[in-house]
Amino acid sequence: MTRFWRRGPVADRGTPPAKTAPKLPFDVAQAPPMLAEIIDHVEEGALLLIGTEVRWLNPAARLMFPDIEHPVGRPLVEVVRDHRIDGLALRARESGLEHAAEVELPRTDRILQIRAVPSQDGALILLARDVTRLRYLETVRQQFVANLSHEIRTPLAGLDLAAQTLSAQLPAEGDTRLFIDRITQETQRLADIVFNLNQLAALDAERIEVERLPFSVVDLVGALIDRFQARAVAGRLVLRAETSADGATAIGDRAKTDQALQNIVDNALKFTGVGEVVVTAGVDRDRVEVTVRDTGPGIPSRDLSRIFERFYKVDRSRGGLPGSGLGLSIARHLVELQGGTIVAESSGGSGTIVRVRLPRDPLTSP
Ligand SMILES: Nc1ncnc2c1ncn2[C@@H]1O[C@H](COP(=O)(O)OP(=O)(O)O)[C@@H](O)[C@H]1O
Ligand SMILES: [Mg+2]
């Protein structure tokens, strides 16, 4: 990387660096003026450290850490007044690897994203980005979704009740019944979307508690298969389990794992026209693994990494198949909350495998 640090007009010339400190690995006065202008005006704060000492900083960094009038030549912890940032710099220096963290500064109410990047010359570059507004907007969005889905729930329940009451009074056949039943179905679809949105809002706000208890994934998969069997039969699909007999025991939240797997099996049954859906459960070193494999259309590779985003559907124009695109994003949240991972694999056109891995109960691990 080209270095173009310079001593700008705001640089602290009053405090000479300590005599024992190594020299800067470049001549700060030699930076091309245009580059120096740029670095003086970027919004990202930049500090250059040698050892623990701040040797240079740009105006943005001065605004972020305004406590000390003459920061050059002072230890980082005195300049930023935060031990987490100091610790981050220390870890980056000791490991020689870039470290990053988000830090909320209580005194200024700012949220900073900090990156500590070691340079080859033994110096350390600290970059700070103010993400306060971004985080605020995220909170506003989350609250908006939470409030909206909460408000919609009551009228929706009223609509559903009215449609069901009318339906009960109508003869078994006829146009009116057809439309009333349609209203009931669509209301149910809307209620599902609202339920999912509500759950995502709760997950975003970290209002959901997670258990950490041992549970058998083989039992869980068995129960799951039983629950979906009737639907598979109705869709002329084979739904079966392939579980190893060694009693794979996960450590986590059974109900949340169940819900995540329900969303995955629901997809497998929904998107598979002919063939089978196989759910496996087994162990892989310190993890238990559940996979859901289907013989459906598969997922194009360009979409694979995106299907876990909220509202993402591979081909909206395909239409027909109901769903809001929230199922997998909820599944991912639920699995990651437990320290697990979820990935999808597919080689276009030949089915999909969704793989969920969870921490294994140490008492049953070898
Ligand atoms: N087993 C699967 N086979 C093919 N496509 C799938 C499968 N699972 C998920 N997808 C794709 O990923 C998208 C996101 O899934 P999901 O979040 O559950 O949304 P939804 O089921 O509401 O459409 C689906 O719309 C579909 O395009
Ligand atoms: Mg789904």
mmCIF file with all atom_site columns, N, CA and C in Angstrom, residues 47-74:
data_model
loop_
_atom_site.group_PDB
_atom_site.id
_atom_site.type_symbol
_atom_site.label_atom_id
_atom_site.label_alt_id
_atom_site.label_comp_id
_atom_site.label_asym_id
_atom_site.label_entity_id
_atom_site.label_seq_id
_atom_site.pdbx_PDB_ins_code
_atom_site.Cartn_x
_atom_site.Cartn_y
_atom_site.Cartn_z
_atom_site.occupancy
_atom_site.B_iso_or_equiv
_atom_site.pdbx_formal_charge
_atom_site.auth_seq_id
_atom_site.auth_comp_id
_atom_site.auth_asym_id
_atom_site.auth_atom_id
_atom_site.pdbx_PDB_model_num
ATOM 1  N N  . LEU A 1 47 ? -5.331  7.051  12.417 1.00 0.00 ? 47 LEU A N  1
ATOM 2  C CA . LEU A 1 47 ? -4.233  7.334  13.346 1.00 0.00 ? 47 LEU A CA 1
ATOM 3  C C  . LEU A 1 47 ? -3.082  6.418  13.004 1.00 0.00 ? 47 LEU A C  1
ATOM 4  N N  . LEU A 1 48 ? -1.881  6.927  13.151 1.00 0.00 ? 48 LEU A N  1
ATOM 5  C CA . LEU A 1 48 ? -0.709  6.097  12.928 1.00 0.00 ? 48 LEU A CA 1
ATOM 6  C C  . LEU A 1 48 ? 0.016   5.920  14.262 1.00 0.00 ? 48 LEU A C  1
ATOM 7  N N  . LEU A 1 49 ? 0.267   4.651  14.594 1.00 0.00 ? 49 LEU A N  1
ATOM 8  C CA . LEU A 1 49 ? 0.920   4.371  15.870 1.00 0.00 ? 49 LEU A CA 1
ATOM 9  C C  . LEU A 1 49 ? 2.256   3.717  15.644 1.00 0.00 ? 49 LEU A C  1
ATOM 10 N N  . ILE A 1 50 ? 3.204   4.073  16.491 1.00 0.00 ? 50 ILE A N  1
ATOM 11 C CA . ILE A 1 50 ? 4.437   3.291  16.550 1.00 0.00 ? 50 ILE A CA 1
ATOM 12 C C  . ILE A 1 50 ? 4.528   2.816  17.991 1.00 0.00 ? 50 ILE A C  1
ATOM 13 N N  . GLY A 1 51 ? 4.567   1.506  18.161 1.00 0.00 ? 51 GLY A N  1
ATOM 14 C CA . GLY A 1 51 ? 4.414   0.969  19.515 1.00 0.00 ? 51 GLY A CA 1
ATOM 15 C C  . GLY A 1 51 ? 3.023   1.348  19.986 1.00 0.00 ? 51 GLY A C  1
ATOM 16 N N  . THR A 1 52 ? 2.938   1.895  21.196 1.00 0.00 ? 52 THR A N  1
ATOM 17 C CA . THR A 1 52 ? 1.617   2.303  21.684 1.00 0.00 ? 52 THR A CA 1
ATOM 18 C C  . THR A 1 52 ? 1.397   3.804  21.481 1.00 0.00 ? 52 THR A C  1
ATOM 19 N N  . GLU A 1 53 ? 2.369   4.446  20.823 1.00 0.00 ? 53 GLU A N  1
ATOM 20 C CA . GLU A 1 53 ? 2.341   5.903  20.766 1.00 0.00 ? 53 GLU A CA 1
ATOM 21 C C  . GLU A 1 53 ? 1.685   6.423  19.482 1.00 0.00 ? 53 GLU A C  1
ATOM 22 N N  . VAL A 1 54 ? 0.830   7.413  19.614 1.00 0.00 ? 54 VAL A N  1
ATOM 23 C CA . VAL A 1 54 ? 0.201   8.033  18.447 1.00 0.00 ? 54 VAL A CA 1
ATOM 24 C C  . VAL A 1 54 ? 1.218   8.967  17.798 1.00 0.00 ? 54 VAL A C  1
ATOM 25 N N  . ARG A 1 55 ? 1.499   8.745  16.515 1.00 0.00 ? 55 ARG A N  1
ATOM 26 C CA . ARG A 1 55 ? 2.514   9.577  15.853 1.00 0.00 ? 55 ARG A CA 1
ATOM 27 C C  . ARG A 1 55 ? 1.927   10.508 14.804 1.00 0.00 ? 55 ARG A C  1
ATOM 28 N N  . TRP A 1 56 ? 0.711   10.235 14.432 1.00 0.00 ? 56 TRP A N  1
ATOM 29 C CA . TRP A 1 56 ? 0.066   11.102 13.442 1.00 0.00 ? 56 TRP A CA 1
ATOM 30 C C  . TRP A 1 56 ? -1.422  10.800 13.466 1.00 0.00 ? 56 TRP A C  1
ATOM 31 N N  . LEU A 1 57 ? -2.271  11.798 13.201 1.00 0.00 ? 57 LEU A N  1
ATOM 32 C CA . LEU A 1 57 ? -3.699  11.526 13.034 1.00 0.00 ? 57 LEU A CA 1
ATOM 33 C C  . LEU A 1 57 ? -4.327  12.576 12.129 1.00 0.00 ? 57 LEU A C  1
ATOM 34 N N  . ASN A 1 58 ? -5.375  12.217 11.445 1.00 0.00 ? 58 ASN A N  1
ATOM 35 C CA . ASN A 1 58 ? -5.993  13.175 10.523 1.00 0.00 ? 58 ASN A CA 1
ATOM 36 C C  . ASN A 1 58 ? -7.076  13.973 11.256 1.00 0.00 ? 58 ASN A C  1
ATOM 37 N N  . PRO A 1 59 ? -7.612  15.033 10.624 1.00 0.00 ? 59 PRO A N  1
ATOM 38 C CA . PRO A 1 59 ? -8.600  15.875 11.318 1.00 0.00 ? 59 PRO A CA 1
ATOM 39 C C  . PRO A 1 59 ? -9.835  15.086 11.762 1.00 0.00 ? 59 PRO A C  1
ATOM 40 N N  . ALA A 1 60 ? -10.267 14.099 10.943 1.00 0.00 ? 60 ALA A N  1
ATOM 41 C CA . ALA A 1 60 ? -11.460 13.324 11.337 1.00 0.00 ? 60 ALA A CA 1
ATOM 42 C C  . ALA A 1 60 ? -11.198 12.600 12.661 1.00 0.00 ? 60 ALA A C  1
ATOM 43 N N  . ALA A 1 61 ? -10.002 12.056 12.821 1.00 0.00 ? 61 ALA A N  1
ATOM 44 C CA . ALA A 1 61 ? -9.675  11.351 14.064 1.00 0.00 ? 61 ALA A CA 1
ATOM 45 C C  . ALA A 1 61 ? -9.650  12.321 15.237 1.00 0.00 ? 61 ALA A C  1
ATOM 46 N N  . ARG A 1 62 ? -9.207  13.530 14.981 1.00 0.00 ? 62 ARG A N  1
ATOM 47 C CA . ARG A 1 62 ? -9.187  14.518 16.071 1.00 0.00 ? 62 ARG A CA 1
ATOM 48 C C  . ARG A 1 62 ? -10.589 14.834 16.548 1.00 0.00 ? 62 ARG A C  1
ATOM 49 N N  . LEU A 1 63 ? -11.536 14.908 15.583 1.00 0.00 ? 63 LEU A N  1
ATOM 50 C CA . LEU A 1 63 ? -12.921 15.183 15.975 1.00 0.00 ? 63 LEU A CA 1
ATOM 51 C C  . LEU A 1 63 ? -13.523 14.012 16.751 1.00 0.00 ? 63 LEU A C  1
ATOM 52 N N  . MET A 1 64 ? -13.120 12.796 16.386 1.00 0.00 ? 64 MET A N  1
ATOM 53 C CA . MET A 1 64 ? -13.664 11.629 17.077 1.00 0.00 ? 64 MET A CA 1
ATOM 54 C C  . MET A 1 64 ? -13.112 11.489 18.489 1.00 0.00 ? 64 MET A C  1
ATOM 55 N N  . PHE A 1 65 ? -11.855 11.904 18.661 1.00 0.00 ? 65 PHE A N  1
ATOM 56 C CA . PHE A 1 65 ? -11.215 11.772 19.985 1.00 0.00 ? 65 PHE A CA 1
ATOM 57 C C  . PHE A 1 65 ? -10.707 13.148 20.419 1.00 0.00 ? 65 PHE A C  1
ATOM 58 N N  . PRO A 1 66 ? -11.637 14.021 20.854 1.00 0.00 ? 66 PRO A N  1
ATOM 59 C CA . PRO A 1 66 ? -11.265 15.425 21.082 1.00 0.00 ? 66 PRO A CA 1
ATOM 60 C C  . PRO A 1 66 ? -10.694 15.714 22.472 1.00 0.00 ? 66 PRO A C  1
ATOM 61 N N  . ASP A 1 67 ? -10.515 14.668 23.300 1.00 0.00 ? 67 ASP A N  1
ATOM 62 C CA . ASP A 1 67 ? -10.185 14.945 24.695 1.00 0.00 ? 67 ASP A CA 1
ATOM 63 C C  . ASP A 1 67 ? -8.815  15.573 24.918 1.00 0.00 ? 67 ASP A C  1
ATOM 64 N N  . ILE A 1 68 ? -7.861  15.203 24.074 1.00 0.00 ? 68 ILE A N  1
ATOM 65 C CA . ILE A 1 68 ? -6.501  15.682 24.308 1.00 0.00 ? 68 ILE A CA 1
ATOM 66 C C  . ILE A 1 68 ? -6.134  16.735 23.280 1.00 0.00 ? 68 ILE A C  1
ATOM 67 N N  . GLU A 1 69 ? -5.590  17.813 23.750 1.00 0.00 ? 69 GLU A N  1
ATOM 68 C CA . GLU A 1 69 ? -5.271  18.912 22.833 1.00 0.00 ? 69 GLU A CA 1
ATOM 69 C C  . GLU A 1 69 ? -4.055  18.590 21.965 1.00 0.00 ? 69 GLU A C  1
ATOM 70 N N  . HIS A 1 70 ? -3.072  17.941 22.551 1.00 0.00 ? 70 HIS A N  1
ATOM 71 C CA . HIS A 1 70 ? -1.866  17.593 21.806 1.00 0.00 ? 70 HIS A CA 1
ATOM 72 C C  . HIS A 1 70 ? -1.671  16.086 21.807 1.00 0.00 ? 70 HIS A C  1
ATOM 73 N N  . PRO A 1 71 ? -2.374  15.392 20.922 1.00 0.00 ? 71 PRO A N  1
ATOM 74 C CA . PRO A 1 71 ? -2.342  13.921 20.983 1.00 0.00 ? 71 PRO A CA 1
ATOM 75 C C  . PRO A 1 71 ? -1.064  13.293 20.449 1.00 0.00 ? 71 PRO A C  1
ATOM 76 N N  . VAL A 1 72 ? -0.339  14.010 19.582 1.00 0.00 ? 72 VAL A N  1
ATOM 77 C CA . VAL A 1 72 ? 0.829   13.364 18.977 1.00 0.00 ? 72 VAL A CA 1
ATOM 78 C C  . VAL A 1 72 ? 1.916   13.156 20.031 1.00 0.00 ? 72 VAL A C  1
ATOM 79 N N  . GLY A 1 73 ? 2.424   11.926 20.064 1.00 0.00 ? 73 GLY A N  1
ATOM 80 C CA . GLY A 1 73 ? 3.461   11.602 21.043 1.00 0.00 ? 73 GLY A CA 1
ATOM 81 C C  . GLY A 1 73 ? 2.880   10.997 22.315 1.00 0.00 ? 73 GLY A C  1
ATOM 82 N N  . ARG A 1 74 ? 1.537   10.917 22.412 1.00 0.00 ? 74 ARG A N  1
ATOM 83 C CA . ARG A 1 74 ? 0.910   10.363 23.617 1.00 0.00 ? 74 ARG A CA 1
ATOM 84 C C  . ARG A 1 74 ? 0.489   8.914  23.384 1.00 0.00 ? 74 ARG A C  1
#
